[in-house]
PDB file of C-alpha atoms in Angstrom:
ATOM      1  CA  MET A 265      37.820 -51.256-190.038  1.00 91.00           C
ATOM      2  CA  GLU A 266      39.728 -54.796-188.683  1.00 97.00           C
ATOM      3  CA  ARG A 267      38.675 -55.448-185.034  1.00 98.00           C
ATOM      4  CA  ILE A 268      40.533 -57.064-182.358  1.00 98.00           C
ATOM      5  CA  ALA A 269      39.152 -57.868-178.836  1.00 98.00           C
ATOM      6  CA  CYS A 270      41.786 -58.456-176.068  1.00 98.00           C
ATOM      7  CA  PHE A 271      41.058 -61.403-174.047  1.00 98.00           C
ATOM      8  CA  GLY A 272      42.130 -61.113-170.617  1.00 98.00           C
ATOM      9  CA  ASP A 273      42.288 -60.891-167.084  1.00 98.00           C
ATOM     10  CA  SER A 274      44.288 -57.915-165.010  1.00 96.00           C
ATOM     11  CA  ILE A 275      46.711 -57.766-166.818  1.00 97.00           C
ATOM     12  CA  THR A 276      45.229 -57.176-169.813  1.00 97.00           C
ATOM     13  CA  TYR A 277      41.975 -55.352-168.302  1.00 96.00           C
ATOM     14  CA  GLY A 278      45.181 -52.132-166.985  1.00 93.00           C
ATOM     15  CA  HIS A 279      45.013 -53.498-163.029  1.00 75.00           C
ATOM     16  CA  GLU A 280      44.475 -49.639-161.488  1.00 79.00           C
ATOM     17  CA  PHE A 281      45.458 -48.168-163.772  1.00 82.00           C
ATOM     18  CA  SER A 282      43.006 -44.838-164.840  1.00 81.00           C
ATOM     19  CA  VAL A 283      41.490 -45.194-167.873  1.00 79.00           C
ATOM     20  CA  GLY A 284      43.577 -45.519-171.358  1.00 90.00           C
ATOM     21  CA  HIS A 285      46.319 -46.507-169.574  1.00 94.00           C
ATOM     22  CA  SER A 286      46.077 -50.197-170.367  1.00 96.00           C
ATOM     23  CA  TRP A 287      48.412 -51.863-172.764  1.00 98.00           C
ATOM     24  CA  PRO A 288      45.585 -52.296-174.925  1.00 98.00           C
ATOM     25  CA  ALA A 289      45.094 -49.050-174.650  1.00 97.00           C
ATOM     26  CA  HIS A 290      48.423 -48.118-175.717  1.00 97.00           C
ATOM     27  CA  LEU A 291      48.574 -51.203-178.939  1.00 98.00           C
ATOM     28  CA  ASN A 292      45.338 -48.957-180.548  1.00 97.00           C
ATOM     29  CA  ARG A 293      46.740 -45.761-179.978  1.00 97.00           C
ATOM     30  CA  GLN A 294      50.140 -46.884-181.759  1.00 97.00           C
ATOM     31  CA  LEU A 295      48.378 -49.193-184.300  1.00 96.00           C
ATOM     32  CA  GLU A 296      46.130 -46.051-185.186  1.00 96.00           C
ATOM     33  CA  LEU A 297      49.570 -43.996-185.448  1.00 96.00           C
ATOM     34  CA  LEU A 298      50.837 -46.252-188.341  1.00 93.00           C
ATOM     35  CA  PHE A 299      47.276 -47.229-189.953  1.00 94.00           C
ATOM     36  CA  PRO A 300      44.348 -44.077-189.295  1.00 95.00           C
ATOM     37  CA  GLY A 301      41.443 -46.063-190.117  1.00 96.00           C
ATOM     38  CA  ARG A 302      41.993 -49.544-189.988  1.00 95.00           C
ATOM     39  CA  PHE A 303      42.534 -51.234-186.803  1.00 97.00           C
ATOM     40  CA  GLU A 304      40.231 -50.485-182.861  1.00 97.00           C
ATOM     41  CA  ILE A 305      40.945 -52.401-179.678  1.00 97.00           C
ATOM     42  CA  GLU A 306      38.236 -54.014-177.584  1.00 97.00           C
ATOM     43  CA  ASN A 307      40.201 -54.215-173.900  1.00 97.00           C
ATOM     44  CA  ARG A 308      38.302 -56.961-172.781  1.00 97.00           C
ATOM     45  CA  GLY A 309      40.507 -57.953-169.865  1.00 97.00           C
ATOM     46  CA  ILE A 310      38.634 -58.599-166.743  1.00 96.00           C
ATOM     47  CA  GLY A 311      40.554 -59.085-163.092  1.00 95.00           C
ATOM     48  CA  GLY A 312      40.671 -62.010-161.424  1.00 96.00           C
ATOM     49  CA  ASP A 313      39.579 -64.082-164.166  1.00 98.00           C
ATOM     50  CA  THR A 314      41.244 -67.765-164.880  1.00 98.00           C
ATOM     51  CA  THR A 315      40.264 -69.897-168.330  1.00 98.00           C
ATOM     52  CA  ILE A 316      37.202 -71.495-166.375  1.00 98.00           C
ATOM     53  CA  GLN A 317      35.668 -67.722-166.177  1.00 98.00           C
ATOM     54  CA  ALA A 318      36.781 -66.701-169.586  1.00 98.00           C
ATOM     55  CA  LEU A 319      34.488 -69.238-171.375  1.00 98.00           C
ATOM     56  CA  ASP A 320      32.121 -68.141-169.374  1.00 98.00           C
ATOM     57  CA  ARG A 321      31.537 -65.109-170.741  1.00 98.00           C
ATOM     58  CA  ILE A 322      33.479 -66.178-174.258  1.00 98.00           C
ATOM     59  CA  ASP A 323      29.242 -65.120-175.993  1.00 97.00           C
ATOM     60  CA  TYR A 324      30.128 -61.720-175.327  1.00 97.00           C
ATOM     61  CA  VAL A 325      33.605 -60.874-176.090  1.00 98.00           C
ATOM     62  CA  LEU A 326      32.982 -62.321-179.144  1.00 98.00           C
ATOM     63  CA  SER A 327      29.557 -60.680-179.287  1.00 97.00           C
ATOM     64  CA  THR A 328      31.065 -57.545-181.625  1.00 97.00           C
ATOM     65  CA  ARG A 329      32.744 -60.100-184.142  1.00 98.00           C
ATOM     66  CA  PRO A 330      36.374 -59.652-183.760  1.00 98.00           C
ATOM     67  CA  LYS A 331      38.561 -60.744-186.629  1.00 98.00           C
ATOM     68  CA  TRP A 332      41.110 -60.970-184.000  1.00 98.00           C
ATOM     69  CA  VAL A 333      41.482 -62.709-180.893  1.00 98.00           C
ATOM     70  CA  PHE A 334      44.796 -62.820-179.022  1.00 98.00           C
ATOM     71  CA  ILE A 335      44.243 -64.221-175.374  1.00 98.00           C
ATOM     72  CA  GLN A 336      45.838 -64.193-171.996  1.00 98.00           C
ATOM     73  CA  PHE A 337      45.402 -65.655-169.547  1.00 98.00           C
ATOM     74  CA  GLY A 338      47.809 -68.138-166.794  1.00 98.00           C
ATOM     75  CA  LEU A 339      48.453 -65.640-164.097  1.00 97.00           C
ATOM     76  CA  ASN A 340      44.905 -66.629-161.677  1.00 97.00           C
ATOM     77  CA  ASP A 341      44.658 -70.229-163.103  1.00 98.00           C
ATOM     78  CA  CYS A 342      48.431 -71.156-161.553  1.00 97.00           C
ATOM     79  CA  SER A 343      47.656 -69.503-157.930  1.00 96.00           C
ATOM     80  CA  VAL A 344      46.180 -71.397-155.207  1.00 96.00           C
ATOM     81  CA  ARG A 345      44.108 -70.103-152.669  1.00 94.00           C
ATOM     82  CA  PRO A 346      45.050 -69.907-149.283  1.00 91.00           C
ATOM     83  CA  GLY A 347      43.663 -72.654-147.273  1.00 91.00           C
ATOM     84  CA  ARG A 348      44.121 -74.620-150.443  1.00 94.00           C
ATOM     85  CA  LYS A 349      46.593 -77.125-152.056  1.00 95.00           C
ATOM     86  CA  ILE A 350      45.539 -77.101-155.524  1.00 97.00           C
ATOM     87  CA  PRO A 351      45.513 -74.224-158.136  1.00 98.00           C
ATOM     88  CA  ARG A 352      42.183 -72.677-159.402  1.00 98.00           C
ATOM     89  CA  CYS A 353      42.655 -73.789-162.824  1.00 98.00           C
ATOM     90  CA  GLY A 354      45.705 -77.567-163.124  1.00 98.00           C
ATOM     91  CA  LEU A 355      47.056 -77.870-165.341  1.00 98.00           C
ATOM     92  CA  ALA A 356      45.885 -80.347-167.602  1.00 98.00           C
ATOM     93  CA  THR A 357      42.108 -78.222-167.383  1.00 98.00           C
ATOM     94  CA  TYR A 358      44.222 -75.509-168.375  1.00 98.00           C
ATOM     95  CA  GLN A 359      45.355 -76.591-171.887  1.00 98.00           C
ATOM     96  CA  GLU A 360      41.797 -78.032-172.840  1.00 98.00           C
ATOM     97  CA  ASN A 361      40.224 -74.433-171.560  1.00 98.00           C
ATOM     98  CA  LEU A 362      42.166 -72.369-174.303  1.00 98.00           C
ATOM     99  CA  ALA A 363      41.900 -75.239-176.963  1.00 98.00           C
ATOM    100  CA  GLU A 364      37.918 -74.512-176.069  1.00 98.00           C
ATOM    101  CA  ILE A 365      38.389 -70.769-176.257  1.00 98.00           C
ATOM    102  CA  ILE A 366      39.893 -71.375-179.895  1.00 98.00           C
ATOM    103  CA  ARG A 367      37.556 -73.968-181.926  1.00 98.00           C
ATOM    104  CA  ILE A 368      35.083 -71.448-180.662  1.00 98.00           C
ATOM    105  CA  ILE A 369      36.753 -67.420-181.941  1.00 98.00           C
ATOM    106  CA  ARG A 370      37.352 -70.626-184.607  1.00 98.00           C
ATOM    107  CA  VAL A 371      33.543 -71.082-185.019  1.00 98.00           C
ATOM    108  CA  HIS A 372      32.619 -67.781-184.685  1.00 97.00           C
ATOM    109  CA  LYS A 373      34.824 -66.556-187.776  1.00 97.00           C
ATOM    110  CA  GLY A 374      38.345 -65.134-185.386  1.00 98.00           C
ATOM    111  CA  ASN A 375      41.140 -65.455-185.724  1.00 98.00           C
ATOM    112  CA  PRO A 376      43.143 -66.792-182.190  1.00 98.00           C
ATOM    113  CA  ILE A 377      45.848 -65.950-181.104  1.00 98.00           C
ATOM    114  CA  LEU A 378      47.931 -66.700-178.157  1.00 98.00           C
ATOM    115  CA  LEU A 379      50.385 -64.403-176.002  1.00 98.00           C
ATOM    116  CA  THR A 380      52.865 -65.897-173.343  1.00 98.00           C
ATOM    117  CA  ASN A 381      52.653 -63.805-170.121  1.00 98.00           C
ATOM    118  CA  HIS A 382      54.845 -62.202-169.121  1.00 97.00           C
ATOM    119  CA  PRO A 383      58.606 -62.567-167.312  1.00 96.00           C
ATOM    120  CA  ILE A 384      57.418 -62.373-163.149  1.00 95.00           C
ATOM    121  CA  GLY A 385      59.223 -62.213-160.068  1.00 92.00           C
ATOM    122  CA  SER A 386      60.564 -64.115-157.374  1.00 89.00           C
ATOM    123  CA  GLY A 387      59.802 -63.997-153.314  1.00 83.00           C
ATOM    124  CA  MET A 388      55.581 -63.808-152.907  1.00 77.00           C
ATOM    125  CA  ALA A 389      54.835 -63.900-149.364  1.00 64.00           C
ATOM    126  CA  LYS A 390      54.993 -67.845-149.631  1.00 63.00           C
ATOM    127  CA  SER A 391      51.923 -67.723-147.106  1.00 72.00           C
ATOM    128  CA  ALA A 392      49.628 -66.119-150.062  1.00 82.00           C
ATOM    129  CA  GLN A 393      49.692 -69.380-152.025  1.00 92.00           C
ATOM    130  CA  GLY A 394      47.579 -72.577-150.085  1.00 94.00           C
ATOM    131  CA  ASN A 395      50.162 -74.888-151.373  1.00 93.00           C
ATOM    132  CA  GLY A 396      53.005 -72.599-148.835  1.00 91.00           C
ATOM    133  CA  ARG A 397      54.953 -72.399-152.356  1.00 92.00           C
ATOM    134  CA  ASP A 398      56.348 -69.456-153.860  1.00 91.00           C
ATOM    135  CA  TYR A 399      54.090 -68.303-157.019  1.00 94.00           C
ATOM    136  CA  ILE A 400      56.863 -68.179-159.519  1.00 94.00           C
ATOM    137  CA  LEU A 401      56.933 -71.905-158.976  1.00 94.00           C
ATOM    138  CA  ASN A 402      52.729 -72.503-159.091  1.00 96.00           C
ATOM    139  CA  PHE A 403      53.100 -70.728-162.343  1.00 96.00           C
ATOM    140  CA  LYS A 404      57.106 -71.803-164.214  1.00 96.00           C
ATOM    141  CA  PRO A 405      54.892 -74.396-165.674  1.00 98.00           C
ATOM    142  CA  TYR A 406      52.251 -72.861-167.738  1.00 98.00           C
ATOM    143  CA  GLN A 407      54.353 -70.273-169.571  1.00 98.00           C
ATOM    144  CA  PRO A 408      55.265 -73.850-171.669  1.00 98.00           C
ATOM    145  CA  ALA A 409      51.417 -75.697-171.260  1.00 98.00           C
ATOM    146  CA  ILE A 410      50.861 -72.217-173.755  1.00 98.00           C
ATOM    147  CA  ARG A 411      53.079 -73.217-176.500  1.00 98.00           C
ATOM    148  CA  ALA A 412      52.041 -76.356-176.284  1.00 98.00           C
ATOM    149  CA  VAL A 413      48.842 -74.886-176.758  1.00 98.00           C
ATOM    150  CA  ALA A 414      49.394 -72.966-179.843  1.00 98.00           C
ATOM    151  CA  LYS A 415      51.255 -75.544-181.128  1.00 98.00           C
ATOM    152  CA  LYS A 416      49.046 -78.386-180.855  1.00 98.00           C
ATOM    153  CA  CYS A 417      46.492 -75.896-182.407  1.00 98.00           C
ATOM    154  CA  LYS A 418      48.741 -74.775-184.720  1.00 98.00           C
ATOM    155  CA  VAL A 419      47.331 -70.978-183.286  1.00 98.00           C
ATOM    156  CA  PRO A 420      49.922 -67.647-183.949  1.00 98.00           C
ATOM    157  CA  LEU A 421      51.532 -67.438-180.611  1.00 98.00           C
ATOM    158  CA  ILE A 422      53.491 -63.708-179.160  1.00 98.00           C
ATOM    159  CA  ASP A 423      55.643 -65.267-176.876  1.00 98.00           C
ATOM    160  CA  LEU A 424      56.762 -61.507-174.695  1.00 98.00           C
ATOM    161  CA  GLU A 425      58.442 -63.523-172.374  1.00 98.00           C
ATOM    162  CA  ALA A 426      60.406 -64.494-175.018  1.00 98.00           C
ATOM    163  CA  VAL A 427      61.122 -62.068-176.085  1.00 98.00           C
ATOM    164  CA  MET A 428      61.539 -60.419-173.069  1.00 98.00           C
ATOM    165  CA  LEU A 429      64.708 -62.120-171.596  1.00 96.00           C
ATOM    166  CA  LYS A 430      66.269 -62.465-175.452  1.00 97.00           C
ATOM    167  CA  ALA A 431      65.631 -58.178-174.384  1.00 97.00           C
ATOM    168  CA  LYS A 432      67.448 -58.691-171.423  1.00 97.00           C
ATOM    169  CA  ILE A 433      64.142 -57.158-169.853  1.00 96.00           C
ATOM    170  CA  LYS A 434      63.777 -58.311-166.340  1.00 94.00           C
ATOM    171  CA  ALA A 435      60.873 -58.232-164.123  1.00 95.00           C
ATOM    172  CA  THR A 436      61.704 -56.015-161.979  1.00 94.00           C
ATOM    173  CA  ASP A 437      62.164 -53.524-164.948  1.00 96.00           C
ATOM    174  CA  ILE A 438      58.646 -54.108-165.415  1.00 96.00           C
ATOM    175  CA  VAL A 439      56.718 -55.637-162.374  1.00 95.00           C
ATOM    176  CA  ARG A 440      55.305 -53.236-159.333  1.00 93.00           C
ATOM    177  CA  ALA A 441      56.273 -54.668-156.290  1.00 91.00           C
ATOM    178  CA  ASP A 442      53.442 -57.662-156.060  1.00 91.00           C
ATOM    179  CA  LYS A 443      55.798 -59.231-158.696  1.00 92.00           C
ATOM    180  CA  VAL A 444      52.851 -59.728-160.962  1.00 94.00           C
ATOM    181  CA  HIS A 445      50.986 -56.481-161.944  1.00 94.00           C
ATOM    182  CA  LEU A 446      52.276 -54.528-164.686  1.00 96.00           C
ATOM    183  CA  LYS A 447      53.921 -51.052-164.061  1.00 95.00           C
ATOM    184  CA  GLN A 448      51.892 -47.602-165.718  1.00 94.00           C
ATOM    185  CA  GLU A 449      55.177 -47.035-167.254  1.00 95.00           C
ATOM    186  CA  ALA A 450      55.476 -50.265-168.961  1.00 96.00           C
ATOM    187  CA  ASN A 451      52.098 -50.622-170.718  1.00 97.00           C
ATOM    188  CA  PRO A 452      53.676 -49.237-173.750  1.00 97.00           C
ATOM    189  CA  LEU A 453      56.501 -51.243-174.614  1.00 97.00           C
ATOM    190  CA  TYR A 454      54.330 -53.891-174.491  1.00 98.00           C
ATOM    191  CA  ALA A 455      51.930 -52.914-176.250  1.00 98.00           C
ATOM    192  CA  ARG A 456      55.053 -52.133-178.564  1.00 98.00           C
ATOM    193  CA  LEU A 457      56.100 -56.157-178.628  1.00 98.00           C
ATOM    194  CA  VAL A 458      52.729 -58.069-179.254  1.00 98.00           C
ATOM    195  CA  LEU A 459      52.262 -55.027-181.354  1.00 97.00           C
ATOM    196  CA  ASP A 460      55.584 -56.245-183.742  1.00 96.00           C
ATOM    197  CA  GLY A 461      54.432 -60.128-182.616  1.00 97.00           C
ATOM    198  CA  PHE A 462      51.251 -58.938-183.952  1.00 97.00           C
ATOM    199  CA  MET A 463      52.745 -57.837-187.604  1.00 95.00           C
ATOM    200  CA  GLY A 464      53.826 -60.826-187.599  1.00 94.00           C
ATOM    201  CA  ILE A 465      51.188 -62.454-187.855  1.00 95.00           C
ATOM    202  CA  HIS A 466      49.227 -60.394-190.043  1.00 93.00           C
ATOM    203  CA  PRO A 467      48.801 -61.535-192.970  1.00 87.00           C
ATOM    204  CA  GLU A 468      49.478 -58.133-195.166  1.00 86.00           C
ATOM    205  CA  LEU A 469      51.485 -56.293-192.103  1.00 84.00           C
ATOM    206  CA  LYS A 470      54.113 -58.481-192.122  1.00 74.00           C
ATOM    207  CA  LYS A 471      54.176 -58.062-196.071  1.00 72.00           C
ATOM    208  CA  LEU A 472      54.127 -54.518-195.056  1.00 68.00           C
ATOM    209  CA  ARG A 473      57.374 -55.121-191.966  1.00 59.00           C
ATOM    210  CA  GLY A 474      59.476 -56.714-194.920  1.00 51.00           C
ATOM    211  CA  LYS A 475      60.116 -54.328-196.568  1.00 52.00           C
ATOM    212  CA  LYS A 476      60.897 -51.571-194.093  1.00 47.00           C
TER     213      LYS A 476
END
């Protein structure tokens, strides 16, 4: 059995959803339908985590020796808390942290896969960000940063933002009123997009997809 660890923040954990409604839970069911008994998903998301906290807990994530690790952070790294002027994790440090996460996973014989985040909404109250900017502006440079790390570290990328934009899936279609977190009904779609990306990366599944 191939173990997959979904390593992320509240988007991965399943913000305010009951058990079984996060996108990793849906991905687990979708994989089981297609490949019974072959894959097992471990949800290793924790709400509010940045890549700083991710590095603090990576040994626990890798303790079960996952073969694949989906990495998705950034929505908290970019946030500027009230009373502050700089993000919780600056862009350069964010990229360094992602590269270190990738390195550690590889040392433990795992296969890292980076995920960009989904499109988010604009219009969040500026008072929510210490630098007085719309959150979407603080977040904007973190998406291309993920792509840059993927290229530099030669790691596979599931570019959810690009896929959703190409499919004309707007932020308002998938995010809640807070402009960031997923609607519960968006999680099955999210899982399908991750699955499609994974099937284009996994050597054996890629061959199967090519036969369809």
